Short mmCIF file of C-alpha atoms (C1' of nucleotides) in Angstrom, two decimals:
data_model
loop_
_atom_site.label_atom_id
_atom_site.label_comp_id
_atom_site.label_asym_id
_atom_site.label_seq_id
_atom_site.Cartn_x
_atom_site.Cartn_y
_atom_site.Cartn_z
CA MET A 14 -21.09 -12.35 -16.20
CA ARG A 15 -18.37 -12.10 -13.61
CA SER A 16 -16.86 -15.34 -14.85
CA ARG A 17 -15.69 -13.49 -17.95
CA SER A 18 -13.83 -10.80 -16.08
CA ASN A 19 -10.27 -12.07 -16.28
CA PRO A 20 -8.86 -12.54 -19.81
CA LEU A 21 -6.26 -14.87 -18.34
CA ALA A 22 -8.98 -17.54 -18.27
CA LEU A 23 -9.59 -16.91 -21.96
CA ALA A 24 -5.90 -17.29 -22.74
CA VAL A 25 -5.85 -20.56 -20.82
CA LEU A 26 -8.78 -21.89 -22.85
CA ALA A 27 -7.17 -20.75 -26.10
CA LEU A 28 -3.90 -22.48 -25.26
CA LEU A 29 -5.57 -25.69 -24.08
CA PHE A 30 -7.44 -25.62 -27.38
CA GLU A 31 -4.11 -26.57 -28.96
CA GLY A 32 -3.50 -29.43 -26.55
CA PRO A 33 -3.26 -30.47 -22.88
CA MET A 34 -0.83 -28.64 -20.61
CA HIS A 35 -0.05 -28.06 -16.96
CA PRO A 36 -0.36 -24.56 -15.46
CA TYR A 37 3.34 -23.85 -15.30
CA GLU A 38 3.69 -24.76 -18.97
CA LEU A 39 0.76 -22.47 -19.78
CA ALA A 40 2.61 -19.66 -18.09
CA THR A 41 5.90 -20.25 -19.90
CA THR A 42 4.11 -20.63 -23.24
CA MET A 43 2.36 -17.32 -22.69
CA ARG A 44 5.73 -15.75 -22.00
CA GLU A 45 7.36 -17.23 -25.07
CA ARG A 46 4.60 -15.93 -27.30
CA HIS A 47 4.61 -12.50 -25.67
CA LYS A 48 1.04 -12.92 -24.48
CA GLU A 49 1.98 -11.65 -21.05
CA GLU A 50 2.44 -8.25 -22.63
CA SER A 51 -1.26 -8.18 -23.48
CA ILE A 52 -2.71 -10.30 -20.69
CA LYS A 53 -1.81 -9.90 -17.04
CA LEU A 54 -0.16 -13.07 -15.80
CA ASN A 55 0.31 -13.91 -12.15
CA TYR A 56 1.06 -17.35 -10.75
CA GLY A 57 -1.33 -17.29 -7.84
CA THR A 58 -4.13 -16.10 -10.08
CA LEU A 59 -3.33 -18.68 -12.74
CA TYR A 60 -3.77 -21.58 -10.35
CA SER A 61 -7.07 -20.34 -8.97
CA VAL A 62 -8.30 -19.59 -12.49
CA MET A 63 -7.58 -23.23 -13.36
CA GLN A 64 -9.63 -24.38 -10.37
CA SER A 65 -12.50 -22.12 -11.30
CA LEU A 66 -12.50 -23.32 -14.92
CA ASP A 67 -12.45 -26.90 -13.66
CA LYS A 68 -15.38 -26.27 -11.33
CA ARG A 69 -17.34 -24.77 -14.21
CA GLY A 70 -16.61 -27.79 -16.40
CA LEU A 71 -14.65 -25.82 -19.02
CA VAL A 72 -11.46 -27.78 -18.43
CA ARG A 73 -10.76 -31.09 -16.73
CA VAL A 74 -7.75 -32.76 -15.16
CA LYS A 75 -6.26 -35.15 -17.69
CA GLU A 76 -3.57 -36.64 -15.50
CA VAL A 77 -1.26 -35.90 -12.62
CA VAL A 78 2.35 -36.85 -13.27
CA ARG A 79 5.51 -36.61 -11.25
CA GLU A 80 9.08 -36.91 -12.42
CA GLY A 81 11.51 -37.92 -9.74
CA ARG A 82 11.13 -35.81 -6.68
CA ARG A 83 9.86 -32.66 -8.40
CA PRO A 84 6.44 -31.24 -7.57
CA GLU A 85 3.51 -32.95 -9.23
CA ARG A 86 2.29 -31.56 -12.50
CA THR A 87 -1.45 -31.42 -12.99
CA ILE A 88 -2.15 -31.63 -16.70
CA TYR A 89 -5.41 -30.09 -17.84
CA GLU A 90 -7.36 -30.50 -21.07
CA ILE A 91 -10.17 -28.40 -22.49
CA THR A 92 -13.73 -29.79 -22.59
CA GLU A 93 -16.32 -29.36 -25.31
CA ALA A 94 -18.09 -26.77 -23.15
CA GLY A 95 -14.72 -25.03 -22.80
CA ARG A 96 -14.27 -24.83 -26.56
CA VAL A 97 -17.72 -23.32 -26.96
CA GLU A 98 -17.14 -20.81 -24.17
CA MET A 99 -13.77 -19.82 -25.59
CA ILE A 100 -15.12 -19.11 -29.08
CA ASP A 101 -18.07 -17.25 -27.66
CA TRP A 102 -16.11 -15.14 -25.24
CA LEU A 103 -13.37 -14.29 -27.74
CA SER A 104 -15.95 -13.38 -30.37
CA SER A 105 -17.72 -10.97 -28.06
CA LEU A 106 -14.42 -9.35 -27.05
CA ILE A 107 -13.64 -8.64 -30.69
CA ALA A 108 -17.10 -7.73 -31.95
CA THR A 109 -18.32 -5.52 -29.10
CA PRO A 110 -16.36 -2.41 -28.12
CA ALA A 111 -16.52 -2.28 -24.32
CA GLN A 112 -15.81 0.35 -21.71
CA GLU A 113 -12.11 -0.03 -21.04
CA PHE A 114 -10.80 1.66 -17.89
CA THR A 115 -7.19 2.78 -18.04
CA ASP A 116 -5.11 4.35 -15.33
CA PHE A 117 -4.10 7.29 -17.46
CA GLU A 118 -7.69 8.15 -18.28
CA ALA A 119 -8.52 8.00 -14.57
CA GLY A 120 -5.60 10.32 -13.86
CA LEU A 121 -6.59 12.74 -16.61
CA SER A 122 -10.09 13.01 -15.24
CA LEU A 123 -8.67 14.29 -11.96
CA ILE A 124 -5.88 16.64 -13.04
CA GLY A 125 -8.04 19.63 -12.16
CA VAL A 126 -6.84 19.31 -8.57
CA LEU A 127 -3.25 20.00 -9.63
CA GLU A 128 -2.02 23.42 -10.69
CA PRO A 129 -1.58 24.06 -14.43
CA GLU A 130 2.18 24.54 -14.14
CA ILE A 131 2.57 21.18 -12.41
CA VAL A 132 0.38 19.47 -14.98
CA LEU A 133 2.47 20.93 -17.79
CA ARG A 134 5.62 19.54 -16.21
CA LEU A 135 4.06 16.10 -15.74
CA LEU A 136 2.73 15.95 -19.29
CA GLU A 137 6.11 16.96 -20.67
CA GLU A 138 7.65 14.12 -18.75
CA ARG A 139 5.09 11.68 -20.11
CA LEU A 140 5.72 12.94 -23.60
CA MET A 141 9.41 12.20 -23.26
CA ARG A 142 8.98 8.75 -21.81
CA LEU A 143 6.23 7.75 -24.17
CA THR A 144 8.32 8.79 -27.16
CA GLN A 145 11.09 6.51 -25.94
CA GLN A 146 8.69 3.68 -25.29
CA VAL A 147 7.04 3.85 -28.68
CA GLN A 148 10.42 3.91 -30.38
CA GLY A 149 11.38 0.77 -28.51
CA GLN A 150 8.14 -0.98 -29.37
CA GLU A 151 8.44 -0.08 -33.02
CA ALA A 152 11.97 -1.43 -33.15
CA MET A 153 10.77 -4.68 -31.58
CA TYR A 154 7.92 -4.92 -34.03
CA GLU A 155 10.13 -4.34 -37.05
CA SER A 156 12.73 -6.83 -35.95
CA ALA A 157 10.06 -9.45 -35.26
CA LEU A 158 8.67 -8.94 -38.77
CA LYS A 159 12.13 -9.31 -40.24
CA ASP A 160 12.57 -12.52 -38.29
CA GLY A 161 9.74 -13.89 -40.37
CA LEU A 162 6.97 -13.76 -37.76
CA ALA A 163 3.58 -13.49 -39.46
CA ARG A 164 1.88 -10.15 -39.10
CA LEU A 165 -1.15 -11.93 -37.70
CA LEU A 166 0.86 -12.98 -34.68
CA LEU A 167 1.93 -9.39 -34.06
CA ILE A 168 -1.43 -7.79 -34.60
CA GLU A 169 -1.88 -6.77 -30.97
CA MET A 170 1.48 -5.02 -31.03
CA GLU A 171 0.46 -3.16 -34.15
CA TYR A 172 -2.73 -2.09 -32.38
CA VAL A 173 -0.92 -0.89 -29.29
CA ILE A 174 1.63 1.05 -31.31
CA THR A 175 -1.12 2.71 -33.33
CA LEU A 176 -2.91 3.85 -30.18
CA ARG A 177 0.27 5.05 -28.55
CA ARG A 178 1.19 7.11 -31.59
CA ALA A 179 -2.23 8.72 -31.49
CA GLU A 180 -1.74 9.47 -27.81
CA LEU A 181 1.64 11.03 -28.60
CA ALA A 182 0.20 13.34 -31.24
CA TRP A 183 -2.59 14.40 -28.92
CA LEU A 184 -0.19 14.93 -26.03
CA ARG A 185 2.11 17.06 -28.14
CA GLU A 186 -0.72 19.37 -29.06
CA LEU A 187 -2.01 19.61 -25.51
CA VAL A 188 1.44 20.36 -24.12
CA GLY A 189 1.91 23.02 -26.79
CA GLN A 190 -1.33 24.74 -25.89
CA LEU A 191 -0.60 24.53 -22.20
CA ARG A 192 2.87 25.92 -22.74
CA ASP A 193 1.85 28.95 -24.80
CA GLY A 194 -1.28 29.56 -22.77
CA THR A 195 -3.80 28.97 -25.55
CA LEU A 196 -5.68 26.21 -23.74
CA GLU A 197 -9.29 27.24 -23.27
CA GLY A 198 -10.23 27.87 -19.65
CA LEU A 199 -6.67 28.12 -18.42
CA GLU A 200 -7.38 31.36 -16.59
CA LEU A 201 -10.42 29.86 -14.81
CA TRP A 202 -8.30 26.94 -13.74
CA ARG A 203 -5.66 29.25 -12.24
CA GLU A 204 -8.30 31.32 -10.50
CA TRP A 205 -9.94 28.29 -8.99
CA HIS A 206 -6.60 27.34 -7.46
CA ARG A 207 -5.96 30.83 -6.12
CA GLU A 208 -9.29 30.72 -4.29
CA SER A 209 -9.05 27.25 -2.82
CA GLY A 210 -5.41 27.80 -1.94
CA GLU A 211 -6.37 30.61 0.43
CA THR A 212 -8.82 28.58 2.48
CA PRO A 213 -7.28 25.16 3.11
CA MET B 12 2.61 -0.95 -4.38
CA ARG B 13 -0.62 -2.89 -4.32
CA SER B 14 -2.29 -0.08 -2.42
CA ARG B 15 -2.21 2.01 -5.59
CA SER B 16 -4.04 -0.50 -7.72
CA ASN B 17 -7.57 0.87 -7.67
CA PRO B 18 -7.98 4.42 -9.06
CA LEU B 19 -11.26 4.66 -7.17
CA ALA B 20 -9.17 5.32 -4.06
CA LEU B 21 -7.44 8.17 -5.91
CA ALA B 22 -10.78 9.66 -6.91
CA VAL B 23 -11.92 9.48 -3.29
CA LEU B 24 -8.82 11.35 -2.13
CA ALA B 25 -9.23 13.93 -4.88
CA LEU B 26 -12.85 14.58 -3.94
CA LEU B 27 -12.16 14.71 -0.21
CA PHE B 28 -9.45 17.23 -1.07
CA GLU B 29 -12.31 19.63 -1.79
CA GLY B 30 -14.07 18.94 1.49
CA PRO B 31 -15.49 16.26 3.83
CA MET B 32 -18.12 13.87 2.45
CA HIS B 33 -19.78 10.56 3.20
CA PRO B 34 -19.30 7.61 0.82
CA TYR B 35 -22.73 7.80 -0.76
CA GLU B 36 -22.17 11.46 -1.54
CA LEU B 37 -18.79 10.62 -3.04
CA ALA B 38 -20.53 8.18 -5.35
CA THR B 39 -23.24 10.60 -6.47
CA THR B 40 -20.67 13.38 -6.98
CA MET B 41 -18.60 11.07 -9.16
CA ARG B 42 -21.71 10.35 -11.19
CA GLU B 43 -22.63 14.00 -11.58
CA ARG B 44 -19.17 14.85 -12.83
CA HIS B 45 -19.07 11.87 -15.19
CA LYS B 46 -16.09 10.40 -13.36
CA GLU B 47 -17.73 7.00 -13.35
CA GLU B 48 -17.12 6.91 -17.09
CA SER B 49 -13.38 6.96 -16.46
CA ILE B 50 -13.16 5.24 -13.08
CA LYS B 51 -14.96 2.04 -12.22
CA LEU B 52 -17.41 2.67 -9.40
CA ASN B 53 -19.03 -0.04 -7.34
CA TYR B 54 -20.71 0.47 -3.97
CA GLY B 55 -19.27 -2.54 -2.22
CA THR B 56 -15.80 -1.59 -3.37
CA LEU B 57 -16.24 2.04 -2.40
CA TYR B 58 -16.99 1.20 1.23
CA SER B 59 -14.05 -1.16 1.59
CA VAL B 60 -11.78 1.35 -0.12
CA MET B 61 -12.84 3.90 2.52
CA GLN B 62 -11.94 1.47 5.27
CA SER B 63 -8.60 0.71 3.72
CA LEU B 64 -7.78 4.42 3.31
CA ASP B 65 -8.79 4.95 6.94
CA LYS B 66 -6.56 2.13 8.15
CA ARG B 67 -3.65 3.61 6.21
CA GLY B 68 -4.25 7.03 7.75
CA LEU B 69 -5.00 8.77 4.46
CA VAL B 70 -8.54 9.70 5.52
CA ARG B 71 -10.25 9.84 8.91
CA VAL B 72 -13.82 9.77 10.17
CA LYS B 73 -14.92 13.33 10.82
CA GLU B 74 -18.34 12.57 12.25
CA VAL B 75 -21.20 10.12 12.12
CA VAL B 76 -24.60 11.74 11.71
CA ARG B 77 -28.11 10.37 11.43
CA GLU B 78 -31.23 12.13 10.23
CA GLY B 79 -34.43 10.63 11.51
CA ARG B 80 -34.53 6.94 11.03
CA ARG B 81 -32.30 6.82 7.93
CA PRO B 82 -29.06 4.89 7.97
CA GLU B 83 -26.14 6.64 9.57
CA ARG B 84 -23.85 8.66 7.38
CA THR B 85 -20.16 8.38 8.09
CA ILE B 86 -18.49 11.59 6.99
CA TYR B 87 -14.81 11.31 6.11
CA GLU B 88 -12.13 13.94 5.71
CA ILE B 89 -8.73 13.75 4.09
CA THR B 90 -5.58 13.84 6.23
CA GLU B 91 -2.28 15.56 5.50
CA ALA B 92 -0.79 12.17 4.57
CA GLY B 93 -3.77 11.67 2.27
CA ARG B 94 -3.10 14.94 0.47
CA VAL B 95 0.53 14.00 -0.06
CA GLU B 96 -0.36 10.52 -1.28
CA MET B 97 -2.99 11.90 -3.65
CA ILE B 98 -0.60 14.38 -5.29
CA ASP B 99 2.11 11.78 -5.53
CA TRP B 100 -0.07 9.05 -6.97
CA LEU B 101 -1.79 11.33 -9.46
CA SER B 102 1.54 12.76 -10.58
CA SER B 103 2.96 9.33 -11.28
CA LEU B 104 -0.15 8.28 -13.22
CA ILE B 105 0.28 11.28 -15.49
CA ALA B 106 4.04 11.36 -15.83
CA THR B 107 4.77 7.67 -16.28
CA PRO B 108 3.20 5.73 -19.15
CA ALA B 109 2.31 2.34 -17.71
CA GLN B 110 1.35 -1.03 -19.14
CA GLU B 111 -2.40 -0.79 -19.58
CA PHE B 112 -4.23 -4.07 -20.14
CA THR B 113 -7.39 -3.83 -22.20
CA ASP B 114 -9.84 -6.56 -23.07
CA PHE B 115 -9.66 -5.86 -26.77
CA GLU B 116 -5.90 -6.16 -26.84
CA ALA B 117 -6.20 -9.47 -25.00
CA GLY B 118 -8.74 -10.65 -27.55
CA LEU B 119 -6.61 -9.52 -30.49
CA SER B 120 -3.62 -11.44 -29.19
CA LEU B 121 -5.66 -14.64 -29.37
CA ILE B 122 -7.58 -14.29 -32.66
CA GLY B 123 -5.26 -16.78 -34.32
CA VAL B 124 -7.46 -19.58 -32.94
CA LEU B 125 -10.43 -18.33 -34.97
CA GLU B 126 -10.69 -18.76 -38.72
CA PRO B 127 -9.94 -15.70 -40.90
CA GLU B 128 -13.50 -15.51 -42.26
CA ILE B 129 -14.93 -15.45 -38.75
CA VAL B 130 -12.46 -12.80 -37.65
CA LEU B 131 -13.39 -10.65 -40.65
CA ARG B 132 -17.05 -10.83 -39.70
CA LEU B 133 -16.31 -9.96 -36.07
CA LEU B 134 -14.09 -7.02 -36.97
CA GLU B 135 -16.70 -5.68 -39.35
CA GLU B 136 -19.21 -5.80 -36.54
CA ARG B 137 -16.83 -3.97 -34.23
CA LEU B 138 -16.22 -1.36 -36.90
CA MET B 139 -19.94 -0.68 -37.16
CA ARG B 140 -20.55 -0.47 -33.45
CA LEU B 141 -17.46 1.57 -32.75
CA THR B 142 -18.41 4.08 -35.44
CA GLN B 143 -21.77 4.54 -33.74
CA GLN B 144 -20.20 4.84 -30.33
CA VAL B 145 -17.65 7.44 -31.37
CA GLN B 146 -20.35 9.49 -33.04
CA GLY B 147 -22.36 9.43 -29.82
CA GLN B 148 -19.34 10.43 -27.73
CA GLU B 149 -18.44 13.26 -30.06
CA ALA B 150 -21.98 14.61 -29.92
CA MET B 151 -21.87 14.51 -26.12
CA TYR B 152 -18.52 16.25 -26.08
CA GLU B 153 -19.65 19.02 -28.43
CA SER B 154 -22.85 19.66 -26.53
CA ALA B 155 -20.99 19.77 -23.23
CA LEU B 156 -18.60 22.35 -24.69
CA LYS B 157 -21.53 24.43 -25.92
CA ASP B 158 -23.04 24.25 -22.46
CA GLY B 159 -20.01 26.18 -21.31
CA LEU B 160 -18.13 23.38 -19.59
CA ALA B 161 -14.39 24.15 -19.56
CA ARG B 162 -12.30 22.01 -21.85
CA LEU B 163 -10.13 21.07 -18.90
CA LEU B 164 -13.06 19.26 -17.33
CA LEU B 165 -13.63 17.28 -20.51
CA ILE B 166 -10.01 16.46 -21.19
CA GLU B 167 -10.43 12.73 -20.51
CA MET B 168 -13.29 12.55 -23.02
CA GLU B 169 -11.11 14.26 -25.59
CA TYR B 170 -8.42 11.69 -24.94
CA VAL B 171 -10.79 8.76 -25.25
CA ILE B 172 -12.29 10.08 -28.48
CA THR B 173 -8.82 10.60 -29.96
CA LEU B 174 -7.83 7.02 -29.18
CA ARG B 175 -11.07 5.59 -30.46
CA ARG B 176 -10.73 7.47 -33.75
CA ALA B 177 -7.25 6.06 -34.14
CA GLU B 178 -8.62 2.59 -33.47
CA LEU B 179 -11.31 3.16 -36.10
CA ALA B 180 -8.82 4.16 -38.76
CA TRP B 181 -6.65 1.16 -37.98
CA LEU B 182 -9.63 -1.19 -37.95
CA ARG B 183 -10.83 0.09 -41.31
CA GLU B 184 -7.49 -0.65 -42.90
CA LEU B 185 -7.24 -4.07 -41.33
CA VAL B 186 -10.75 -5.03 -42.39
CA GLY B 187 -9.98 -3.84 -45.91
CA GLN B 188 -6.86 -5.97 -46.15
CA LEU B 189 -8.62 -8.97 -44.70
CA ARG B 190 -11.49 -8.53 -47.12
CA ASP B 191 -9.43 -8.28 -50.28
CA GLY B 192 -6.91 -10.88 -49.14
CA THR B 193 -3.88 -8.60 -49.02
CA LEU B 194 -3.10 -9.26 -45.36
CA GLU B 195 0.37 -10.76 -45.07
CA GLY B 196 0.35 -14.37 -43.91
CA LEU B 197 -3.33 -14.96 -44.64
CA GLU B 198 -2.58 -18.17 -46.53
CA LEU B 199 -0.49 -19.54 -43.66
CA TRP B 200 -3.31 -18.78 -41.26
CA ARG B 201 -5.81 -20.70 -43.42
CA GLU B 202 -3.43 -23.61 -43.78
CA TRP B 203 -2.85 -23.82 -40.07
CA HIS B 204 -6.58 -24.15 -39.57
CA ARG B 205 -6.95 -26.79 -42.25
CA GLU B 206 -4.32 -28.94 -40.51
CA SER B 207 -5.57 -28.56 -36.98
CA GLY B 208 -9.16 -28.97 -38.14
CA GLU B 209 -8.41 -32.48 -39.34
CA THR B 210 -7.01 -33.72 -36.06
CA PRO B 211 -9.26 -32.44 -33.30
"C1'" DC C 29 -54.69 8.33 0.64
"C1'" DC C 30 -52.63 4.28 -1.10
"C1'" DG C 31 -49.41 1.92 -3.71
"C1'" DT C 32 -45.25 1.96 -6.03
"C1'" DA C 33 -41.23 3.37 -7.98
"C1'" DC C 34 -37.14 5.76 -7.15
"C1'" DA C 35 -33.61 7.76 -3.96
"C1'" DT C 36 -30.87 7.32 0.23
"C1'" DA C 37 -27.28 4.91 2.68
"C1'" DC C 38 -24.91 1.09 3.81
"C1'" DT C 39 -23.82 -4.33 4.66
"C1'" DC C 40 -22.40 -8.93 3.63
"C1'" DG C 41 -20.58 -13.24 1.97
"C1'" DA C 42 -18.64 -15.35 -1.96
"C1'" DA C 43 -15.23 -15.06 -5.28
"C1'" DG C 44 -11.12 -13.27 -7.28
"C1'" DT C 45 -6.34 -11.26 -7.08
"C1'" DC C 46 -1.86 -10.56 -5.34
"C1'" DG C 47 2.91 -11.44 -4.46
"C1'" DA C 48 5.82 -13.64 -1.50
"C1'" DG C 49 7.11 -18.17 0.05
"C1'" DT C 50 8.60 -23.28 -0.46
"C1'" DA C 51 11.17 -26.98 -2.07
"C1'" DT C 52 13.56 -29.36 -5.50
"C1'" DT C 53 16.64 -29.81 -9.62
"C1'" DC C 54 19.76 -28.32 -13.17
"C1'" DG C 55 23.63 -26.05 -15.20
"C1'" DA C 56 27.75 -23.47 -15.13
"C1'" DC C 57 31.69 -21.59 -13.36
"C1'" DC C 58 35.63 -21.10 -10.38
"C1'" DG D 1 33.50 -30.77 -6.65
"C1'" DG D 2 31.02 -27.33 -4.32
"C1'" DT D 3 28.05 -23.50 -4.49
"C1'" DC D 4 25.20 -20.11 -6.44
"C1'" DG D 5 21.79 -18.62 -9.31
"C1'" DA D 6 18.14 -19.77 -12.44
"C1'" DA D 7 14.42 -22.78 -13.61
"C1'" DT D 8 10.64 -25.87 -12.23
"C1'" DA D 9 6.18 -26.33 -10.11
"C1'" DC D 10 3.02 -25.07 -7.00
"C1'" DT D 11 0.88 -23.14 -2.24
"C1'" DC D 12 -0.77 -19.87 1.00
"C1'" DG D 13 -3.01 -16.22 3.47
"C1'" DA D 14 -4.05 -11.45 3.34
"C1'" DC D 15 -6.41 -8.32 0.83
"C1'" DT D 16 -9.69 -6.58 -2.82
"C1'" DT D 17 -13.67 -6.68 -5.68
"C1'" DC D 18 -18.22 -7.88 -6.79
"C1'" DG D 19 -23.11 -7.42 -6.91
"C1'" DA D 20 -27.07 -8.52 -4.67
"C1'" DG D 21 -29.46 -7.57 -0.43
"C1'" DT D 22 -31.63 -4.53 3.35
"C1'" DA D 23 -34.30 -0.96 5.19
"C1'" DT D 24 -36.11 3.50 5.36
"C1'" DG D 25 -37.75 7.97 3.15
"C1'" DT D 26 -39.98 10.79 -0.57
"C1'" DA D 27 -42.60 12.06 -4.70
"C1'" DC D 28 -46.34 11.36 -7.57
"C1'" DG D 29 -50.08 9.42 -10.09
"C1'" DG D 30 -54.66 7.58 -9.93
#
DNA sequence: CCGTACATACTCGAAGTCGAGTATTCGACC
DNA sequence: GGTCGAATACTCGACTTCGAGTATGTACGG
């Protein structure tokens, strides 16, 4: 189902579930609630997503209003079919672990082409930056909790922080083994580079 | 840099770094080496990625050959600019932790619209399936190691397994708290649904 | 020796995604 | 009181991504 590829459409349905809105308002609401940290938001995409949802009968135009000389605002509302699709889509996202492609994983799968010394340097850099980042995220999370925000509304942050901490621990070990030369196959890796380096 | 959005292009450069190939061969090589588990591979996309890399001068057509009456094979080779771009891109993927958007995180950020009981059921289902999946991945990883594959070549699997195990542990705790009602803000969540359920 | 299923190799149009651009209004500060 | 930047609200065209479609070649069973 290609129609379920962009989670932005799901976020739109979930927000319209609460009441009618125009696209720009959807965008600002997502920002306010920090959804744009979990769901990629782009204006151009938002507007074509709205059109596509409309065409598929999941939302409909409620009214087009204009205040003074500002651009028109097209206010959308969710349809019954939209409510069903939203629940169904969201449920499958939660219940079924899917193949998630991340850039770092892609990068990792190709590091063989770099020399071990370079890779060590790059991983050390990541370790430093990631440590910083996680500290920042944790501070944000804590302060949001103290501000009285329900944990439920921060659950995705909790998830991200958990994963990032796991990545940190793993990275630290890998860097350690790379640094003191105890990584299995390190010698083969070096050799492979010596060979291919001679015949470019 | 929009040109660096699809890691498939990076994989192409990395493979051509080893020697000239035609697109179909690139695809089968990626499959053989299990890269398609880390990098989304799609034929249509592959061919347009090749064209785009060509236009940008990062690869060039080496020759076009035809055996018998089969379709022509366009063999590409990497250029010097391509080698530079590959190293640069790969280095930044490794060294700089970026915002990664996953479907599950998107879903999590929206679960407030579902009722707690439903969410519990969905998370339990995920827990079951994820447990299965991780077991399968670990078995694959172990058997690959026993087959003598260097750990370096399996590093991305190791990473994925580590993250998934962390997700499992987190999920287990969350499900537990949801089940025995100790999740903070559970009552508020229920109340919010009671209210909005009355005025649809 | 015939069918048929799989492998080889690429093409195409529809749909989706991006980010920069446009045009107005509002607020604040010097 | 003028101007400069931020906010409001959307549009546009270039580019990317998708997945199904095409057409030939090969292996293998009955």
